[in-house]
Short mmCIF file of C-alpha atoms and ligand atoms in Angstrom, two decimals:
data_model
loop_
_atom_site.label_atom_id
_atom_site.label_comp_id
_atom_site.label_asym_id
_atom_site.label_seq_id
_atom_site.Cartn_x
_atom_site.Cartn_y
_atom_site.Cartn_z
CA MET A 1 18.34 -18.88 27.56
CA SER A 2 21.54 -20.53 26.40
CA GLU A 3 23.86 -17.70 27.45
CA SER A 4 22.85 -17.98 31.09
CA LYS A 5 24.00 -21.60 31.41
CA VAL A 6 27.03 -22.41 33.52
CA LEU A 7 28.74 -25.79 33.34
CA VAL A 8 29.90 -27.04 36.75
CA ILE A 9 32.43 -29.88 36.71
CA ASP A 10 33.08 -31.29 40.17
CA ALA A 11 33.49 -34.77 41.60
CA ASP A 12 32.53 -33.41 45.01
CA GLU A 13 28.76 -33.63 44.61
CA GLN A 14 27.91 -31.74 47.74
CA ARG A 15 30.06 -28.79 46.67
CA ALA A 16 28.59 -28.96 43.16
CA GLU A 17 25.08 -28.74 44.65
CA THR A 18 26.08 -25.72 46.73
CA LEU A 19 27.51 -24.03 43.64
CA ALA A 20 24.31 -24.84 41.75
CA THR A 21 22.20 -23.22 44.47
CA VAL A 22 24.31 -20.04 44.33
CA LEU A 23 24.08 -19.99 40.53
CA ARG A 24 20.30 -20.36 40.54
CA PHE A 25 20.05 -17.62 43.13
CA ILE A 26 21.86 -15.20 40.82
CA ASP A 27 19.74 -16.30 37.83
CA TYR A 28 22.03 -18.70 36.02
CA THR A 29 21.16 -22.25 35.04
CA PRO A 30 23.75 -24.74 36.33
CA VAL A 31 24.56 -27.90 34.39
CA LEU A 32 26.30 -30.35 36.73
CA VAL A 33 28.86 -32.90 35.57
CA SER A 34 30.63 -35.10 38.10
CA SER A 35 33.24 -36.44 35.66
CA LEU A 36 34.13 -35.34 32.15
CA GLY A 37 34.85 -38.97 31.26
CA GLN A 38 31.09 -39.52 31.18
CA PHE A 39 30.20 -36.29 29.45
CA SER A 40 29.90 -36.27 25.68
CA LEU A 41 30.90 -33.13 23.79
CA ASP A 42 29.17 -34.25 20.60
CA GLY A 43 26.85 -31.60 19.24
CA ARG A 44 27.98 -29.08 21.86
CA SER A 45 29.77 -25.78 21.43
CA PRO A 46 31.83 -23.90 24.06
CA GLN A 47 29.47 -21.00 23.36
CA ASP A 48 26.63 -22.98 24.98
CA TRP A 49 27.89 -21.78 28.34
CA THR A 50 28.62 -18.37 29.82
CA ALA A 51 31.38 -19.91 31.93
CA VAL A 52 32.68 -23.26 33.10
CA ILE A 53 33.34 -23.81 36.81
CA LEU A 54 35.93 -26.46 37.53
CA GLY A 55 36.32 -28.17 40.89
CA GLN A 56 37.76 -31.64 41.34
CA GLU A 57 38.26 -33.76 38.19
CA GLU A 58 40.18 -36.99 38.63
CA ASP A 59 40.16 -37.95 34.97
CA LEU A 60 43.05 -35.81 33.75
CA ALA A 61 42.97 -37.25 30.23
CA ALA A 62 39.31 -36.27 29.83
CA LEU A 63 40.08 -32.85 31.30
CA GLY A 64 42.91 -32.42 28.76
CA ARG A 65 40.55 -33.31 25.90
CA PHE A 66 37.96 -30.88 27.23
CA ALA A 67 40.54 -28.06 27.47
CA ALA A 68 41.76 -28.72 23.93
CA TRP A 69 38.15 -28.64 22.71
CA LEU A 70 37.54 -25.32 24.52
CA LYS A 71 40.74 -23.79 23.13
CA ARG A 72 39.65 -24.43 19.57
CA ASP A 73 37.16 -21.58 20.06
CA ARG A 74 39.29 -18.44 20.40
CA LEU A 75 36.60 -16.66 22.41
CA HIS A 76 35.62 -19.63 24.54
CA PRO A 77 33.94 -18.96 27.89
CA PRO A 78 36.33 -18.53 30.82
CA LEU A 79 37.16 -21.44 33.05
CA LEU A 80 36.65 -20.50 36.71
CA VAL A 81 38.79 -22.92 38.67
CA LEU A 82 38.44 -23.38 42.44
CA THR A 83 41.60 -21.83 43.90
CA ARG A 84 43.03 -25.06 45.33
CA TYR A 85 43.17 -26.60 41.84
CA HIS A 86 43.96 -23.42 39.90
CA GLU A 87 47.77 -23.52 39.58
CA LYS A 88 47.77 -27.23 38.79
CA VAL A 89 45.13 -26.82 36.11
CA ILE A 90 47.05 -24.00 34.41
CA GLU A 91 50.20 -26.07 34.51
CA CYS A 92 48.58 -29.21 33.11
CA LEU A 93 46.24 -27.72 30.53
CA GLY A 94 48.31 -24.94 29.01
CA LEU A 95 45.30 -22.62 29.05
CA ASP A 96 45.83 -18.89 28.88
CA ARG A 97 45.77 -17.33 32.37
CA SER A 98 43.28 -14.76 31.15
CA ALA A 99 40.88 -17.58 30.34
CA CYS A 100 41.48 -19.58 33.49
CA LEU A 101 40.54 -17.59 36.57
CA PRO A 102 40.80 -18.60 40.23
CA LEU A 103 37.48 -18.88 42.08
CA GLU A 104 37.42 -18.78 45.87
CA TYR A 105 35.32 -21.42 47.61
CA PRO A 106 33.01 -20.94 49.47
CA VAL A 107 31.95 -18.50 46.79
CA LYS A 108 30.68 -15.01 47.43
CA TYR A 109 27.44 -14.33 45.53
CA THR A 110 28.48 -10.85 44.47
CA HIS A 111 31.92 -11.94 43.34
CA LEU A 112 30.65 -14.83 41.26
CA GLY A 113 27.85 -12.64 39.87
CA GLU A 114 30.38 -10.03 38.76
CA MET A 115 32.63 -12.63 37.10
CA LEU A 116 29.72 -14.13 35.22
CA LYS A 117 28.46 -10.73 34.14
CA ARG A 118 31.82 -9.99 32.54
CA ALA A 119 31.96 -13.41 30.97
CA GLY A 120 28.44 -12.81 29.58
CA GLN A 121 29.51 -9.55 27.93
CA LEU A 122 32.23 -11.40 26.07
CA HIS A 123 29.70 -13.98 25.13
CA ALA A 124 27.37 -11.55 23.41
CA GLU A 125 27.24 -11.21 19.63
CA PRO A 126 30.45 -9.75 18.16
CA GLU A 127 28.69 -6.47 17.35
CA SER A 128 27.39 -5.89 20.85
CA ARG A 129 30.68 -7.10 22.27
CA VAL A 130 32.36 -4.24 20.47
CA ARG A 131 29.87 -1.78 21.86
CA VAL A 132 30.21 -3.08 25.40
CA VAL A 133 33.97 -2.86 25.38
CA ALA A 134 34.06 0.48 23.62
CA ALA A 135 32.34 2.09 26.59
CA ILE A 136 35.03 0.85 28.96
CA PRO A 137 38.37 2.69 29.13
CA GLY A 138 41.12 0.79 27.35
CA PRO A 139 43.17 0.61 24.20
CA THR A 140 41.40 1.68 21.01
CA GLY A 141 40.96 -0.83 18.21
CA ASN A 142 38.80 -3.64 16.98
CA SER A 143 41.39 -6.15 15.79
CA ALA A 144 41.33 -9.62 17.31
CA LEU A 145 44.60 -8.80 19.12
CA ILE A 146 43.20 -5.71 20.80
CA ARG A 147 39.88 -7.38 21.62
CA ARG A 148 41.86 -10.09 23.33
CA THR A 149 43.86 -7.49 25.30
CA ARG A 150 40.66 -5.76 26.41
CA ARG A 151 39.23 -9.07 27.45
CA MET A 152 42.32 -9.79 29.57
CA VAL A 153 42.06 -6.34 31.18
CA GLU A 154 38.43 -6.93 32.08
CA GLN A 155 39.18 -10.32 33.54
CA VAL A 156 42.11 -9.36 35.71
CA ALA A 157 40.88 -5.91 36.77
CA PRO A 158 38.64 -7.01 39.68
CA TYR A 159 41.43 -8.96 41.38
CA ASP A 160 44.45 -7.56 43.13
CA SER A 161 46.75 -9.76 41.04
CA THR A 162 50.03 -8.24 39.93
CA VAL A 163 50.04 -7.57 36.20
CA LEU A 164 53.11 -7.48 33.97
CA ILE A 165 52.64 -5.61 30.70
CA THR A 166 55.26 -6.13 28.01
CA GLY A 167 55.52 -4.74 24.52
CA GLU A 168 57.53 -2.44 22.31
CA SER A 169 57.79 1.24 23.07
CA GLY A 170 54.64 3.22 22.33
CA THR A 171 52.31 0.23 22.07
CA GLY A 172 50.08 1.50 24.88
CA LYS A 173 51.40 -0.23 27.98
CA GLU A 174 50.43 2.68 30.19
CA VAL A 175 47.03 2.90 28.50
CA VAL A 176 46.46 -0.72 29.54
CA ALA A 177 47.74 -0.17 33.08
CA ARG A 178 45.31 2.74 33.50
CA ALA A 179 42.49 0.64 32.09
CA VAL A 180 43.15 -2.13 34.63
CA HIS A 181 43.02 0.44 37.41
CA ALA A 182 39.92 2.18 36.03
CA GLN A 183 38.03 -1.12 35.88
CA SER A 184 39.16 -2.32 39.31
CA ASN A 185 37.59 -1.78 42.71
CA ARG A 186 40.43 0.64 43.37
CA GLN A 187 39.22 3.07 40.70
CA GLU A 188 38.31 5.76 43.26
CA ARG A 189 41.80 5.59 44.76
CA PRO A 190 45.01 6.98 43.20
CA PHE A 191 46.82 5.59 40.17
CA VAL A 192 50.48 6.51 40.65
CA ALA A 193 53.01 5.94 37.87
CA VAL A 194 56.79 5.81 38.35
CA ASN A 195 59.21 5.53 35.48
CA CYS A 196 61.88 3.39 37.09
CA GLY A 197 64.21 3.87 34.13
CA ALA A 198 64.12 7.66 34.27
CA ILE A 199 65.01 8.08 37.96
CA PRO A 200 68.69 7.65 38.96
CA SER A 201 69.01 4.47 40.99
CA GLU A 202 70.33 6.25 44.10
CA LEU A 203 67.14 8.37 44.20
CA LEU A 204 64.67 5.66 43.29
CA GLU A 205 64.48 4.16 46.77
CA SER A 206 63.46 7.44 48.37
CA GLU A 207 61.13 8.18 45.44
CA LEU A 208 59.31 4.89 45.99
CA PHE A 209 59.44 4.51 49.77
CA GLY A 210 59.88 8.10 50.94
CA HIS A 211 62.44 9.32 53.45
CA GLU A 212 62.75 10.75 56.92
CA LYS A 213 64.12 14.20 57.65
CA GLY A 214 67.94 14.07 57.64
CA ALA A 215 68.07 10.61 56.03
CA PHE A 216 70.69 11.89 53.60
CA THR A 217 72.29 15.19 52.65
CA GLY A 218 69.58 17.41 51.28
CA ALA A 219 66.69 15.61 53.02
CA ILE A 220 65.56 18.76 54.81
CA THR A 221 62.06 17.47 55.45
CA ALA A 222 60.45 14.04 55.59
CA ARG A 223 58.79 13.03 52.35
CA ARG A 224 56.16 10.47 51.39
CA GLY A 225 57.08 7.95 48.71
CA ARG A 226 55.03 6.77 45.75
CA PHE A 227 53.91 3.64 47.63
CA GLU A 228 52.35 5.84 50.27
CA MET A 229 50.76 8.09 47.66
CA ALA A 230 49.24 5.07 45.95
CA GLU A 231 47.82 3.62 49.21
CA GLY A 232 44.54 1.85 48.48
CA GLY A 233 45.11 2.30 44.75
CA THR A 234 47.50 1.14 42.04
CA LEU A 235 51.24 1.71 41.64
CA PHE A 236 52.46 1.49 38.05
CA LEU A 237 56.15 0.58 37.93
CA ASP A 238 57.01 1.51 34.36
CA GLU A 239 60.25 0.28 32.75
CA ILE A 240 60.85 -2.12 35.62
CA GLY A 241 63.42 -3.91 33.43
CA ASP A 242 65.70 -0.90 33.92
CA MET A 243 65.65 -1.13 37.74
CA SER A 244 68.93 -1.87 39.54
CA LEU A 245 69.37 -5.30 41.13
CA SER A 246 69.50 -3.79 44.63
CA MET A 247 66.13 -2.07 44.11
CA GLN A 248 64.70 -5.27 42.66
CA VAL A 249 65.38 -6.98 46.01
CA LYS A 250 63.47 -4.25 47.82
CA ILE A 251 60.49 -4.47 45.46
CA LEU A 252 60.45 -8.25 45.84
CA ARG A 253 60.19 -7.83 49.59
CA VAL A 254 57.24 -5.45 49.29
CA LEU A 255 55.49 -7.91 47.01
CA GLN A 256 56.08 -10.76 49.45
CA GLU A 257 55.46 -9.02 52.75
CA ARG A 258 53.52 -5.93 51.79
CA THR A 259 55.73 -3.84 54.06
CA TYR A 260 58.60 -1.40 53.52
CA GLU A 261 60.58 1.25 55.41
CA ARG A 262 61.18 4.86 54.53
CA VAL A 263 64.84 5.70 53.86
CA GLY A 264 66.39 6.65 57.23
CA SER A 265 63.71 4.85 59.28
CA SER A 266 63.44 1.35 60.72
CA ARG A 267 59.66 1.52 61.19
CA SER A 268 57.86 -0.86 58.84
CA ILE A 269 54.90 0.56 56.98
CA HIS A 270 52.21 -1.80 55.79
CA CYS A 271 50.87 -1.09 52.33
CA ASP A 272 47.75 -1.97 50.41
CA VAL A 273 48.76 -1.27 46.83
CA ARG A 274 48.16 -3.18 43.63
CA ILE A 275 51.29 -3.40 41.52
CA ILE A 276 51.25 -3.20 37.75
CA ALA A 277 54.66 -3.35 36.10
CA ALA A 278 55.66 -2.73 32.50
CA THR A 279 58.76 -3.06 30.39
CA HIS A 280 59.77 -2.96 26.76
CA ARG A 281 62.55 -5.45 27.55
CA ASN A 282 62.41 -9.20 27.30
CA LEU A 283 62.83 -10.00 31.00
CA GLU A 284 63.61 -13.64 30.34
CA ASP A 285 66.67 -12.49 28.35
CA SER A 286 67.57 -10.07 31.16
CA ILE A 287 67.43 -12.97 33.63
CA LEU A 288 69.87 -14.93 31.48
CA LYS A 289 72.17 -11.91 31.33
CA GLY A 290 71.95 -11.56 35.10
CA SER A 291 70.38 -8.10 35.08
CA PHE A 292 66.95 -9.17 36.31
CA ARG A 293 66.07 -11.37 39.28
CA GLU A 294 64.23 -14.52 38.38
CA ASP A 295 62.27 -14.60 41.66
CA LEU A 296 61.00 -11.05 41.06
CA PHE A 297 60.04 -11.98 37.51
CA TYR A 298 57.82 -14.81 38.75
CA ARG A 299 56.27 -12.55 41.38
CA LEU A 300 55.44 -9.95 38.74
CA ASN A 301 54.44 -12.28 35.97
CA VAL A 302 51.29 -13.50 37.73
CA PHE A 303 49.17 -12.15 34.91
CA PRO A 304 51.12 -11.22 31.79
CA ILE A 305 49.65 -8.98 29.09
CA GLU A 306 51.62 -8.51 25.89
CA MET A 307 50.85 -5.44 23.83
CA PRO A 308 50.99 -6.13 20.10
CA PRO A 309 53.01 -3.79 17.89
CA LEU A 310 50.94 -1.54 15.63
CA ARG A 311 52.26 -3.18 12.45
CA GLU A 312 50.53 -6.40 13.52
CA ARG A 313 47.16 -4.70 13.84
CA LEU A 314 47.11 -2.23 10.97
CA GLU A 315 43.38 -2.70 10.60
CA ASP A 316 43.08 -0.59 13.78
CA LEU A 317 44.64 2.44 12.03
CA PRO A 318 41.36 4.13 10.99
CA LEU A 319 39.87 3.87 14.51
CA LEU A 320 43.11 4.99 16.15
CA ILE A 321 43.42 7.92 13.75
CA GLU A 322 39.85 8.94 14.51
CA ASP A 323 40.50 8.79 18.27
CA LEU A 324 43.77 10.67 18.04
CA ILE A 325 42.18 13.40 15.88
CA GLU A 326 39.41 13.75 18.45
CA ALA A 327 42.05 14.10 21.17
CA GLN A 328 43.72 16.87 19.14
CA VAL A 329 40.40 18.68 18.76
CA ARG A 330 39.82 18.40 22.52
CA SER A 331 43.21 19.97 23.13
CA GLY A 332 42.31 22.95 20.94
CA HIS A 333 43.75 21.99 17.52
CA GLY A 334 41.73 22.26 14.32
CA GLU A 335 40.09 19.11 13.01
CA VAL A 336 42.27 17.46 10.39
CA ARG A 337 41.03 14.70 8.05
CA LEU A 338 43.02 12.04 6.23
CA SER A 339 42.10 11.00 2.69
CA PRO A 340 41.66 7.27 2.01
CA GLU A 341 44.91 7.14 0.05
CA ALA A 342 46.78 8.82 2.93
CA VAL A 343 45.45 6.14 5.29
CA HIS A 344 46.42 3.57 2.69
CA ALA A 345 50.00 4.91 2.56
CA LEU A 346 50.15 4.75 6.38
CA ARG A 347 49.18 1.09 6.20
CA ALA A 348 52.32 0.39 4.22
CA TYR A 349 54.54 1.92 6.91
CA HIS A 350 56.15 -0.30 9.56
CA TRP A 351 55.54 1.91 12.65
CA PRO A 352 58.66 1.32 14.74
CA GLY A 353 57.35 3.85 17.29
CA ASN A 354 53.87 2.28 17.35
CA VAL A 355 50.83 4.29 18.51
CA ARG A 356 53.02 6.96 20.11
CA GLU A 357 54.53 7.66 16.68
CA LEU A 358 51.08 7.77 15.11
CA SER A 359 49.91 10.13 17.83
CA ASN A 360 52.88 12.46 17.16
CA LEU A 361 52.17 12.35 13.43
CA ILE A 362 48.50 13.26 13.91
CA GLU A 363 49.50 16.14 16.18
CA ARG A 364 51.92 17.41 13.55
CA LEU A 365 49.27 17.16 10.82
CA ALA A 366 46.70 18.92 13.02
CA VAL A 367 49.12 21.83 13.38
CA LEU A 368 50.02 21.93 9.68
CA TYR A 369 46.59 21.31 8.17
CA PRO A 370 43.88 22.45 10.61
CA GLN A 371 40.37 21.97 9.15
CA ASN A 372 41.91 20.40 6.06
CA MET A 373 42.11 17.11 4.22
CA VAL A 374 45.57 15.54 4.29
CA ARG A 375 46.49 13.63 1.13
CA ALA A 376 49.19 10.99 0.78
CA GLY A 377 51.48 13.59 -0.78
CA ASP A 378 51.09 15.86 2.28
CA LEU A 379 52.47 13.22 4.63
CA PRO A 380 56.06 13.66 5.84
CA PRO A 381 58.35 11.77 3.42
CA ARG A 382 59.08 8.76 5.63
CA TYR A 383 55.38 7.92 5.72
CA ARG A 384 55.05 7.97 1.98
CA GLY A 385 58.64 7.06 1.12
CA GLN A 386 59.46 3.99 3.14
CA ASN A 387 57.44 1.36 1.39
CA VAL A 388 56.10 3.36 -1.48
CA VAL A 389 57.39 4.23 -4.91
CA MET A 390 56.48 7.08 -7.18
CA ALA A 391 55.82 6.35 -10.82
CA PRO A 392 58.55 8.19 -12.79
CA ALA A 393 55.98 9.74 -15.12
CA ALA A 394 54.08 11.05 -12.15
CA VAL A 395 57.22 12.87 -11.00
CA ASP A 396 57.37 14.66 -14.36
CA ALA A 397 53.72 15.55 -14.07
CA VAL A 398 54.39 16.99 -10.61
CA MET A 399 57.15 19.16 -12.03
CA ASP A 400 55.00 20.37 -14.92
CA GLU A 401 51.70 20.87 -13.24
CA ASP A 402 52.75 21.57 -9.68
CA GLU A 403 50.35 18.86 -8.65
CA GLU A 404 50.71 16.92 -5.43
CA VAL A 405 52.89 13.85 -5.30
CA VAL A 406 50.99 10.67 -5.88
CA VAL A 407 52.28 7.68 -4.03
CA LEU A 408 51.66 4.10 -4.82
CA PRO A 409 52.45 1.38 -2.31
CA MET A 410 55.09 -0.92 -3.69
CA GLN A 411 53.04 -4.05 -3.06
CA ALA A 412 50.14 -2.51 -4.89
CA SER A 413 51.81 -1.81 -8.24
CA SER A 414 49.94 -3.79 -10.82
CA SER A 415 52.95 -5.76 -12.01
CA ASP A 416 53.54 -6.88 -8.44
CA ALA A 417 49.88 -7.58 -7.77
CA GLN A 418 50.53 -11.23 -7.07
CA GLN A 419 52.98 -10.22 -4.31
CA ILE A 420 50.47 -8.36 -2.15
CA GLU A 421 50.84 -9.78 1.28
CA LEU A 422 47.79 -9.98 3.50
CA PRO A 423 48.70 -8.37 6.85
CA ARG A 424 48.47 -10.78 9.78
CA ALA A 425 45.60 -8.79 11.18
CA GLY A 426 43.75 -8.87 7.82
CA LEU A 427 42.46 -5.77 6.00
CA ASP A 428 39.30 -4.11 4.79
CA LEU A 429 39.21 -5.41 1.21
CA LYS A 430 36.77 -2.80 -0.14
CA ASP A 431 38.80 0.10 1.31
CA TYR A 432 42.01 -1.38 0.05
CA ILE A 433 40.79 -1.90 -3.51
CA GLU A 434 39.28 1.59 -3.58
CA SER A 435 42.50 3.18 -2.45
CA ILE A 436 44.42 1.34 -5.18
CA GLU A 437 41.85 2.56 -7.70
CA ILE A 438 42.24 6.15 -6.49
CA ASP A 439 46.02 5.93 -6.70
CA LEU A 440 45.94 4.62 -10.25
CA ILE A 441 43.40 7.25 -11.38
CA ARG A 442 45.58 9.99 -9.92
CA GLN A 443 48.62 8.65 -11.71
CA ALA A 444 46.76 8.42 -15.02
CA LEU A 445 45.52 11.98 -14.66
CA GLN A 446 48.95 13.26 -13.81
CA ARG A 447 50.55 11.41 -16.67
CA SER A 448 47.99 12.89 -19.04
CA ALA A 449 48.38 16.37 -17.55
CA GLY A 450 44.81 16.34 -16.25
CA VAL A 451 43.09 15.50 -19.53
CA VAL A 452 40.34 13.10 -18.51
CA ALA A 453 39.86 11.61 -21.99
CA HIS A 454 43.57 10.66 -22.15
CA ALA A 455 43.57 9.35 -18.61
CA ALA A 456 40.52 7.20 -19.45
CA LYS A 457 42.48 5.73 -22.37
CA LEU A 458 45.42 4.90 -20.11
CA LEU A 459 43.04 3.13 -17.77
CA HIS A 460 41.26 1.30 -20.62
CA THR A 461 37.97 2.72 -19.50
CA ARG A 462 35.29 5.00 -20.96
CA ARG A 463 35.57 8.71 -20.31
CA THR A 464 32.09 8.83 -18.71
CA THR A 465 33.01 5.97 -16.37
CA LEU A 466 36.13 7.82 -15.28
CA VAL A 467 34.19 11.05 -14.73
CA GLU A 468 31.77 9.12 -12.54
CA LYS A 469 34.65 7.72 -10.50
CA LEU A 470 36.22 11.17 -10.15
CA ARG A 471 32.95 12.42 -8.68
CA LYS A 472 32.60 9.37 -6.43
CA TYR A 473 36.06 9.87 -4.94
CA GLY A 474 35.92 13.66 -4.92
CA LEU A 475 38.90 13.83 -7.28
CA HIS A 476 37.29 16.18 -9.81
CA ARG A 477 38.06 19.04 -7.42
CA ASP A 478 41.77 18.20 -7.49
CA PHE A 479 42.02 18.19 -11.24
CA ASP A 480 40.78 21.56 -12.26
CA GLY A 481 37.67 21.23 -14.44
CA GLY A 482 38.40 24.35 -16.55
CA ARG A 483 41.72 22.96 -17.73
CA GLU A 484 40.08 19.60 -18.34
CA GLN A 485 37.37 21.16 -20.50
CA ALA A 486 39.83 23.32 -22.38
CA LYS A 487 42.07 20.39 -23.22
CA ALA A 488 39.48 17.67 -23.69
N1 LIG B 1 45.41 1.59 21.77
C1 LIG B 1 45.54 2.88 22.01
N2 LIG B 1 44.49 3.69 21.91
C2 LIG B 1 44.65 5.01 22.05
N3 LIG B 1 45.80 5.61 22.31
C3 LIG B 1 46.85 4.85 22.46
C4 LIG B 1 46.78 3.44 22.33
N4 LIG B 1 47.97 2.93 22.54
C5 LIG B 1 48.78 3.97 22.77
N5 LIG B 1 48.11 5.13 22.72
C6 LIG B 1 48.70 6.47 22.85
O1 LIG B 1 50.03 6.35 22.39
C7 LIG B 1 50.93 6.95 23.29
C8 LIG B 1 51.83 5.90 23.88
O2 LIG B 1 51.11 5.07 24.76
P1 LIG B 1 51.76 4.55 26.12
O3 LIG B 1 52.50 5.63 26.82
O4 LIG B 1 50.70 3.84 26.89
O5 LIG B 1 52.77 3.50 25.49
P2 LIG B 1 53.92 2.71 26.18
O6 LIG B 1 53.85 1.32 25.64
O7 LIG B 1 53.87 2.90 27.65
O8 LIG B 1 55.18 3.41 25.55
P3 LIG B 1 56.66 3.60 26.17
O9 LIG B 1 57.25 2.23 26.21
O10 LIG B 1 57.29 4.47 25.12
O11 LIG B 1 56.52 4.22 27.49
C9 LIG B 1 50.08 7.67 24.31
O12 LIG B 1 49.91 8.99 23.87
C10 LIG B 1 48.77 6.93 24.29
O13 LIG B 1 47.71 7.75 24.64
MG1 LIG B 2 55.22 3.89 28.96
#
């Protein structure tokens, strides 16, 4: 079967043979290539292989061409590079670290088997890929950006590599840190989070490393630090960009030597803790400003993961909303539902607070409208006001009829139709068109005070067609049928 093939590139033929034997043993079919210079890529696709193992390749030009060819496929199989060549390959080829993993040689059967199993999951059909990843803890969403993030999490999780997660506030940095831990071999051990920005710098050292009795005024008893609590597990250093320079030195030492001392003690304690750090700051800028140590940055930045802002993945809104509503139900709130035009209005918002802001909004709606359908007009003003305009006639209709406010996204007004900008993450065309249709029907009905025949005229459509659409979108309930009949 094609997905069980593994390409092995290695000039060391004896090592290549050994790798091939291991691969066959764990049920993969090796394809050996001693030099890429003699290997034609014509008629091949990166998807022909589950993974590519790279050992020694002298022909750097051919290797460069091969890497460029792989990179053209966004979901190309990972490159497993023997550790002694790993750093050099990353440097020369400009491949993403998440797609270029170090492989220890001699290889361990179980380790290689696990890596290939993960690579195989990513290799599956897009549909099944979604199902596979959905079962694993991690950030919700199905956009290419989030799929890529999940893929990075899966790839780095089994190693003890330090991970640096960057991204705006509320994008889900902690969600990702927890996912890395939950998918790692440390999952049974503690995940301990410390918000380095929230703890005063004079207390942070004792918070992280613990202290001995009498170490400072008020230290009545000895106390364990977060490193000790996280022993065997993962320590999440959140907002590391806010840490003082003197603490940065101490963290650097732990990363280098894996030892530290409690405050007030000279006894070194060895630790076995995986570090995941996060910050909303641009650490490279902080280095330039002198507020972050460059050496610590490189120690932390072994495997960077950047969380995309919500406005760049608006197509994830429906899934996120669904998840957040479920979370509200689990915490005892009534189930709230959002109408298509409410979701549409939310798509026009710029989400400065990202998923955290969305989560707060859903909680607020669950409190205000338990077991109810939320319409665009029910949303707090900033979510319908920022990028949306109200047709002036609709405002009059609201006054007269006490109907709900109908909002129409600015980009979607018919005169501006040519200015609609496709979000970077794309959109669901059918949903989008339907929500525009619903908005316009609502406006027409409001402008004609609920008289369907008049609204149909405004929309240049037949009355029966409009009635059909009202039923289809469940709008006939909003515009009271009795009044309609009386006036029609
Ligand atoms: N992709 C996601 N799927 C589900 N929930 C998410 C996702 N991203 C974030 N959240 C939720 O949004 C909130 C913020 O997430 P989180 O605390 O991980 O963000 P953060 O980037 O660490 O934010 P901050 O910088 O403000 O600390 C949490 O309630 C979290 O559960
Ligand atoms: Mg956070």
